[in-house]
Every structure is written in structure tokens, then in C-alpha cells.
PDB file of C-alpha atoms and ligand atoms in Angstrom:
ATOM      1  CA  UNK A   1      91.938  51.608 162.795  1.00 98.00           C
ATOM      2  CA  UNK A   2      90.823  54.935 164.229  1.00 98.00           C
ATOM      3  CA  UNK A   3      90.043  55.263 167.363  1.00 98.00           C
ATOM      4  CA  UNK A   4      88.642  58.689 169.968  1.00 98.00           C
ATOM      5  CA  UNK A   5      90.638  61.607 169.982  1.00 98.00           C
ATOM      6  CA  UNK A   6      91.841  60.926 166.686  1.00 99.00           C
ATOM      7  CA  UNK A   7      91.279  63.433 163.859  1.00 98.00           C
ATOM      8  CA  UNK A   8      88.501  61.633 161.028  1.00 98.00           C
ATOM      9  CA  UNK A   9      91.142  62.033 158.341  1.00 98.00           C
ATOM     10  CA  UNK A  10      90.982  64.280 155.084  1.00 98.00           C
ATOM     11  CA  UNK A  11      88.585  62.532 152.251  1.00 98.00           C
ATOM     12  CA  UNK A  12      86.299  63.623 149.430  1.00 98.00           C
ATOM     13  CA  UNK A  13      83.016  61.733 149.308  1.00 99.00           C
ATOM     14  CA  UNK A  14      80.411  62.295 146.535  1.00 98.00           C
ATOM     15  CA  UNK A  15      76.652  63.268 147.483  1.00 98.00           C
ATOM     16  CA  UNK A  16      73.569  63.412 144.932  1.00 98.00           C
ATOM     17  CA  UNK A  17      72.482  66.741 144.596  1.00 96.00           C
ATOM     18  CA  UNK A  18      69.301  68.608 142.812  1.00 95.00           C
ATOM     19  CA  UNK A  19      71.869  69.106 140.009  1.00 97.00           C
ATOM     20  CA  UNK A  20      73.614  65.561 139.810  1.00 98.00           C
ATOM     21  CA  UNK A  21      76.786  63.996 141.544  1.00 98.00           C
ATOM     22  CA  UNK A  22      78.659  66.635 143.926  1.00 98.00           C
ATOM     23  CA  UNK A  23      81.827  65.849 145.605  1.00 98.00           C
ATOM     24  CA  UNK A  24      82.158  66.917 149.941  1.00 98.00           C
ATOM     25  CA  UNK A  25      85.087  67.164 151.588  1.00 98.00           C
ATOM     26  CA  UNK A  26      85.647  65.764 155.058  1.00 98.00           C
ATOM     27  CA  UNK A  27      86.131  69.330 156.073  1.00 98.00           C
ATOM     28  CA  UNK A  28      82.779  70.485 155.061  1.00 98.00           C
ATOM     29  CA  UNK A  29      80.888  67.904 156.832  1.00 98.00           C
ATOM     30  CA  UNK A  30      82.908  67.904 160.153  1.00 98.00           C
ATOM     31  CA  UNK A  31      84.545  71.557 160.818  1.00 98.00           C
ATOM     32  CA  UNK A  32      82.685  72.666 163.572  1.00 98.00           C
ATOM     33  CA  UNK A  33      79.650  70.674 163.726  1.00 98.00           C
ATOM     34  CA  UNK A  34      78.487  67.710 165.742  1.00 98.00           C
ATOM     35  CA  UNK A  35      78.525  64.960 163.505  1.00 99.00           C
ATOM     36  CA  UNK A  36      77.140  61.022 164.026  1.00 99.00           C
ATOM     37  CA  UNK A  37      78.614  59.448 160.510  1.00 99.00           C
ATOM     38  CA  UNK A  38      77.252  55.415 160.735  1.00 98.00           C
ATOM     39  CA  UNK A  39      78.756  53.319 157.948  1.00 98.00           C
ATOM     40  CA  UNK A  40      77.875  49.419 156.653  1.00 98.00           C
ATOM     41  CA  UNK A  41      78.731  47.567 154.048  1.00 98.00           C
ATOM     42  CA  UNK A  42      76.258  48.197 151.191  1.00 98.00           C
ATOM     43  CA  UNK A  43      72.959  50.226 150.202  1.00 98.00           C
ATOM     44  CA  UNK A  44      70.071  47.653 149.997  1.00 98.00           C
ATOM     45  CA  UNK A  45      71.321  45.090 151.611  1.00 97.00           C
ATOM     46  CA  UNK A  46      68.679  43.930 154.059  1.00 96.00           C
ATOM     47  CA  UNK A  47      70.386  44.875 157.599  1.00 95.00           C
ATOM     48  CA  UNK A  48      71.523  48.029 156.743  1.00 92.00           C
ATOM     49  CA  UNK A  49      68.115  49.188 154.639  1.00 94.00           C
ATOM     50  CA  UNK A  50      65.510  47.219 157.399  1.00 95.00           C
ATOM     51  CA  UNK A  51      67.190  48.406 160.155  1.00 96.00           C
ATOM     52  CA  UNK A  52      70.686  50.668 159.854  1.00 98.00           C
ATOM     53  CA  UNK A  53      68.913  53.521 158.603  1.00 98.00           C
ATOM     54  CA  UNK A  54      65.607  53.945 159.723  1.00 98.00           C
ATOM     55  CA  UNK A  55      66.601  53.305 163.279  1.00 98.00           C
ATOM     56  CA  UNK A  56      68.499  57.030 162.789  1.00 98.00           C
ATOM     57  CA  UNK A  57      66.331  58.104 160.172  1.00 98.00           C
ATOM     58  CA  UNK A  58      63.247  57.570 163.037  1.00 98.00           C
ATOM     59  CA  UNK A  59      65.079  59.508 165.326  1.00 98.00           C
ATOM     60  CA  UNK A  60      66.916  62.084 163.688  1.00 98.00           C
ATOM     61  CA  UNK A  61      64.494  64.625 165.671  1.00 98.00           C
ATOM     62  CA  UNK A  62      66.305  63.354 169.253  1.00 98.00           C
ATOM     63  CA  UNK A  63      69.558  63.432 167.772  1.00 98.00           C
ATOM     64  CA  UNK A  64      68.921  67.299 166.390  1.00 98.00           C
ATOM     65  CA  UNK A  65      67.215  67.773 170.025  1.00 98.00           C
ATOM     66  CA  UNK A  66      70.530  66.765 171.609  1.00 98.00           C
ATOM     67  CA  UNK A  67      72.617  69.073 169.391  1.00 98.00           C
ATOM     68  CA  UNK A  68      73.516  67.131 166.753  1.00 98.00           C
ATOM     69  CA  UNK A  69      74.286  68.995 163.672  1.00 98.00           C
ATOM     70  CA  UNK A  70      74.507  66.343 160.956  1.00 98.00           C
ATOM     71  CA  UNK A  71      73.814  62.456 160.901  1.00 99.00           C
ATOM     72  CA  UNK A  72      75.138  61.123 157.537  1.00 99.00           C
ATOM     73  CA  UNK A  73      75.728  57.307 156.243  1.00 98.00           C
ATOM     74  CA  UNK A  74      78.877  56.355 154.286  1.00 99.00           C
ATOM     75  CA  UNK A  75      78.659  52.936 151.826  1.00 98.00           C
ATOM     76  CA  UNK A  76      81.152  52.100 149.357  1.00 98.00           C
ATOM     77  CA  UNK A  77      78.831  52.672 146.716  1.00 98.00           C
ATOM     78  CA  UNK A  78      78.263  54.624 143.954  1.00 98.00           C
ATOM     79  CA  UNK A  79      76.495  58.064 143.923  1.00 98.00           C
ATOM     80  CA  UNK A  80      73.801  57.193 142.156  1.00 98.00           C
ATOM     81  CA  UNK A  81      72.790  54.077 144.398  1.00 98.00           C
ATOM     82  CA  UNK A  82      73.163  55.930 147.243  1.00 98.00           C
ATOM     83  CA  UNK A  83      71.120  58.228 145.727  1.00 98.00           C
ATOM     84  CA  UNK A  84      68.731  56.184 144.839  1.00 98.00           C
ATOM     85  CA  UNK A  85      68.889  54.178 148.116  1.00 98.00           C
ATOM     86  CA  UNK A  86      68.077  58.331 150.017  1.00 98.00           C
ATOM     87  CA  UNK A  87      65.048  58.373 147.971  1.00 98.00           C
ATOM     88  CA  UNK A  88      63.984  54.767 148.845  1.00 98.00           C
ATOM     89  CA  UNK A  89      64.592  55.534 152.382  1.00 98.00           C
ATOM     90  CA  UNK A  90      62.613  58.167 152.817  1.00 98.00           C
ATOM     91  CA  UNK A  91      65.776  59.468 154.660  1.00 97.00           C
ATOM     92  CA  UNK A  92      66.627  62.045 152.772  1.00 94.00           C
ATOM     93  CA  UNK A  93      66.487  65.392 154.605  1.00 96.00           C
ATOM     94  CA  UNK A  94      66.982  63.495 157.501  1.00 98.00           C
ATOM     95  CA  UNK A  95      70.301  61.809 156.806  1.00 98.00           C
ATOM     96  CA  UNK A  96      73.109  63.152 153.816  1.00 98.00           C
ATOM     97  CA  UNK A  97      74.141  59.791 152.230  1.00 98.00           C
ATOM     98  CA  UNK A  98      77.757  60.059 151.304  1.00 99.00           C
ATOM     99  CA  UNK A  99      78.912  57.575 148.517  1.00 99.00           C
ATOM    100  CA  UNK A 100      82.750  56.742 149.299  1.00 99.00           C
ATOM    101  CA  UNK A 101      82.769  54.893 145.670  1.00 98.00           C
ATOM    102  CA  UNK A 102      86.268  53.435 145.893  1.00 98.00           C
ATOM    103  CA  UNK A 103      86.707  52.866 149.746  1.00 98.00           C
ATOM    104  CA  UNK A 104      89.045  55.642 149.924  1.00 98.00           C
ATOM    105  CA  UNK A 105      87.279  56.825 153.561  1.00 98.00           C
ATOM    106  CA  UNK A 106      86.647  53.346 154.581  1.00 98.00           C
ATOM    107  CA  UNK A 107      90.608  52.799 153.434  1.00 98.00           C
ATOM    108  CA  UNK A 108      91.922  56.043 155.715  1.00 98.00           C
ATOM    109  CA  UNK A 109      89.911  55.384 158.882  1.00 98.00           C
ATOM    110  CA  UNK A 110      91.148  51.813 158.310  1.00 98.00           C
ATOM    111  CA  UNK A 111      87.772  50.690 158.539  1.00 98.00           C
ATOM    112  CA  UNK A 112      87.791  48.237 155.344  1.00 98.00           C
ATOM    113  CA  UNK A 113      85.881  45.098 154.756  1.00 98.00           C
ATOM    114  CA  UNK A 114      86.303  41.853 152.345  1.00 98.00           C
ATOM    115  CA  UNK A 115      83.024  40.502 150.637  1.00 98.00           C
ATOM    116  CA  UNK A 116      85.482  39.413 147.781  1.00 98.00           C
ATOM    117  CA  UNK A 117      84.038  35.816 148.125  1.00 98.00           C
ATOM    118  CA  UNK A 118      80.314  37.140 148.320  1.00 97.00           C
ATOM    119  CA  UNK A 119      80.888  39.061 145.060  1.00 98.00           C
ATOM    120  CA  UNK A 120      80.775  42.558 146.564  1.00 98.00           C
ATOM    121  CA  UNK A 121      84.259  43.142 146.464  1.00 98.00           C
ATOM    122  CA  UNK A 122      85.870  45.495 149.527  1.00 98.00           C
ATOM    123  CA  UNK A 123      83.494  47.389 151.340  1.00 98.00           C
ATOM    124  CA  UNK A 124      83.304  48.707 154.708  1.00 98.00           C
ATOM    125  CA  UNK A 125      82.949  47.811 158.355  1.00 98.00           C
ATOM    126  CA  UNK A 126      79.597  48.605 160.112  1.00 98.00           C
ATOM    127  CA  UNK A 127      79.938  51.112 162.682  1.00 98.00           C
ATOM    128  CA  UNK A 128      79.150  54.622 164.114  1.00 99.00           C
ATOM    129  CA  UNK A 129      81.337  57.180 165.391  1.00 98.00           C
ATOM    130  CA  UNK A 130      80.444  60.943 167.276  1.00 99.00           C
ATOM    131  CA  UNK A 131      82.655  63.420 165.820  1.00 99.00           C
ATOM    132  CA  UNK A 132      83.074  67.028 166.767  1.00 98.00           C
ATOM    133  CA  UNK A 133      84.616  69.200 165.190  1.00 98.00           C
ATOM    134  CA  UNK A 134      86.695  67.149 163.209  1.00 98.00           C
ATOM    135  CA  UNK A 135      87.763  64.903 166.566  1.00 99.00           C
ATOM    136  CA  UNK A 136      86.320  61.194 166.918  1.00 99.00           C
ATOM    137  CA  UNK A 137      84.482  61.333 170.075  1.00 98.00           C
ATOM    138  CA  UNK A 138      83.262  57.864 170.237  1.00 98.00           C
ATOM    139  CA  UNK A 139      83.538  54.634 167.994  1.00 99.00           C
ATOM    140  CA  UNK A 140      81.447  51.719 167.551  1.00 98.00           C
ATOM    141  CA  UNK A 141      82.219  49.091 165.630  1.00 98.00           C
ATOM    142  CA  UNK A 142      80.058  46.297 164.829  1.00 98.00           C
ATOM    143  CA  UNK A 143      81.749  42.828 165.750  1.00 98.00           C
ATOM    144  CA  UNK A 144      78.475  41.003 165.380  1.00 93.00           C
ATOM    145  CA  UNK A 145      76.284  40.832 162.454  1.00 94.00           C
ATOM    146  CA  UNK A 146      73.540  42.895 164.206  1.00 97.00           C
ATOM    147  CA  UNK A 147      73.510  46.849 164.553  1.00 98.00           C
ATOM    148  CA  UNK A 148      73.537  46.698 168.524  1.00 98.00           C
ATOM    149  CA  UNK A 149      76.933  48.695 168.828  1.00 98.00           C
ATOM    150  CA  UNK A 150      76.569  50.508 165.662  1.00 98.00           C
ATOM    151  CA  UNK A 151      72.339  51.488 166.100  1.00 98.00           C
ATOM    152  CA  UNK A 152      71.008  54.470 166.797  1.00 98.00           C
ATOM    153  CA  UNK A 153      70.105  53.447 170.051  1.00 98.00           C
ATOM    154  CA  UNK A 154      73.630  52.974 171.172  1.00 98.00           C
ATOM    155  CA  UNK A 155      74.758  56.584 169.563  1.00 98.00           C
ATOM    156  CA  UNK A 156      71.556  58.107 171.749  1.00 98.00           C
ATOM    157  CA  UNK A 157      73.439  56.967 174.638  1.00 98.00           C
ATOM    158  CA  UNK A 158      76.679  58.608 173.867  1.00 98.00           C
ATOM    159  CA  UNK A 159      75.398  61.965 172.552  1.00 98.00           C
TER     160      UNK A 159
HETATM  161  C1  BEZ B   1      73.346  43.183 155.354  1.00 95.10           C
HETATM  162  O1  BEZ B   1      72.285  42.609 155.470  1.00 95.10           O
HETATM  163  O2  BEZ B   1      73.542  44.271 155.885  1.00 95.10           O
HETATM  164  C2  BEZ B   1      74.431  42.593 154.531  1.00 95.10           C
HETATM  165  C3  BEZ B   1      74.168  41.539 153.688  1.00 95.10           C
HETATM  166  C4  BEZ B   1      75.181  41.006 152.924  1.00 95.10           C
HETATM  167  C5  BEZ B   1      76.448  41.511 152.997  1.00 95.10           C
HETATM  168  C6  BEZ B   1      76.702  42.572 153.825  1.00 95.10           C
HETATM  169  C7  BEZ B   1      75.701  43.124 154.583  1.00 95.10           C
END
């Protein structure tokens, strides 16, 4: 698993743009920006759409205030759910939703996990990590099925 002062390792993860499906690179999110990436295991599901997202959605403002550059949400999903999950959101130009379609972030940053038996295959791990400039500042990973180490809340703290 990846853990602070490691380096958020080299991926391509595919964003919905005004044009259609886009790919962007771990490189052009990161390289010199303050970045809060929060991941969970799957767009729609009722944690991460009731509560995941809107708690940074609602205060993507602070975050900005604090000198955040980016706050973006990784699912193994499809582009077009995630996509279509933005729009449902109302999160869109508050949060980029990167679709990491066949786990290969969730894979690298070792971050995987197994809803084989629920029928939603391998997904990832809920958590939240500060990166800057490419470096993991901070990493919080969900043990419980909740969002209190993963939430917004938590991240305000750390920013
Ligand atoms: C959730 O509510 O976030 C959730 C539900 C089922 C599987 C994984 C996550």
C-alpha cells in the first residue's frame, strides 16, 4: 500500500469531457499542484453519493481557500458513469471525477478492493490522500464502513 512521502505512481485515468471520454495522466493532475484525490468503491452507491461527495463537493470553497489546487474522486468505473454520476452530483466544477475503469490506479497505489461476492467485482478502497506535487502528504484509509477517516472533514484538518 502507499503510504506519505511516497510518489502517487504513474497512471492514466479517463475524464468526461465537452467532447466525450479523455484520458489524464497522473502527471497532469499532480505536477505541481496541491491535490486532495478521495476514492470509494463505486459511483451511486449510497455512502459514497449521500455522503463521500457532497461532504467535499460542500466545501470545495475552504479547500480552494486553503490552497488547494484540485479535489478529484477516483471509482473503478467507467467514464461514462462517472460522468453521469458528475452531473448527478452537482459536483462537477467543483470536483474532476476520474474513472480508473480497470483498477489500474487502485492496483498501483495498492489500494484494491473485493466485492466479487456482492457482484461488483474488484474495486477500490475508500480513502483520501493530500498530495503535492506528486508526493503523498497524508493518507486516510477507511477501515470502517463510514467516511470518518476518509471525509472531508478529516482532509480540512490536514490541509
Ligand atoms: C456504499 O454505500 O458506499 C457501498 C455500498 C455497497 C458496496 C460498496 C459501497
Amino acid at each position: 500500500m502507499i503510504k506519505a512521502g511516497d510518489r502517487v505512481p504513474n497512471a492514466t485515468f479517463t475524464v468526461m469531457g465537452a467532447d466525450g471520454p479523455k484520458p489524464v495522466t497522473t502527471d497532469e493532475i499532480f505536477k505541481g499542484k496541491k491535490v486532495i484525490l478521495f476514492a470509494l468503491p463505486g459511483a451511486f452507491t449510497p455512502t459514497c453519493h449521500r455522503n463521500h461527495v457532497p461532504g467535499f463537493r460542500d466545501q470545495a470553497a475552504a479547500f480552494k481557500a486553503k490552497g488547494v489546487d484540485t479535489i478529484a474522486v477516483t471509482s473503478v468505473n467507467d467514464v461514462f458513469v462517472m460522468g453521469a454520476w458528475a452531473d448527478a452530483s452537482n459536483a462537477k466544477d467543483k470536483i474532476e471525477f476520474l474513472a480508473d475503469g480497470s483498477a489500474a490506479f487502485a492496483k498501483a497505489v495498492g489500494l484494491t478492493l473485493d466485492l466479487e461476492a456482492r457482484g461488483m467485482g474488484l474495486r477500490s478502497r475508500r480513502y483520501s490522500m493530500l498530495v503535492e506535487d506528486g508526493v503523498v502528504k497524508t493518507l486516510n484509509v477507511e477501515e470502517g464502513t463510514g467516511t470518518e477517516a476518509s471525509g472531508a472533514d478529516n482532509m480540512m484538518k490536514q490541509v
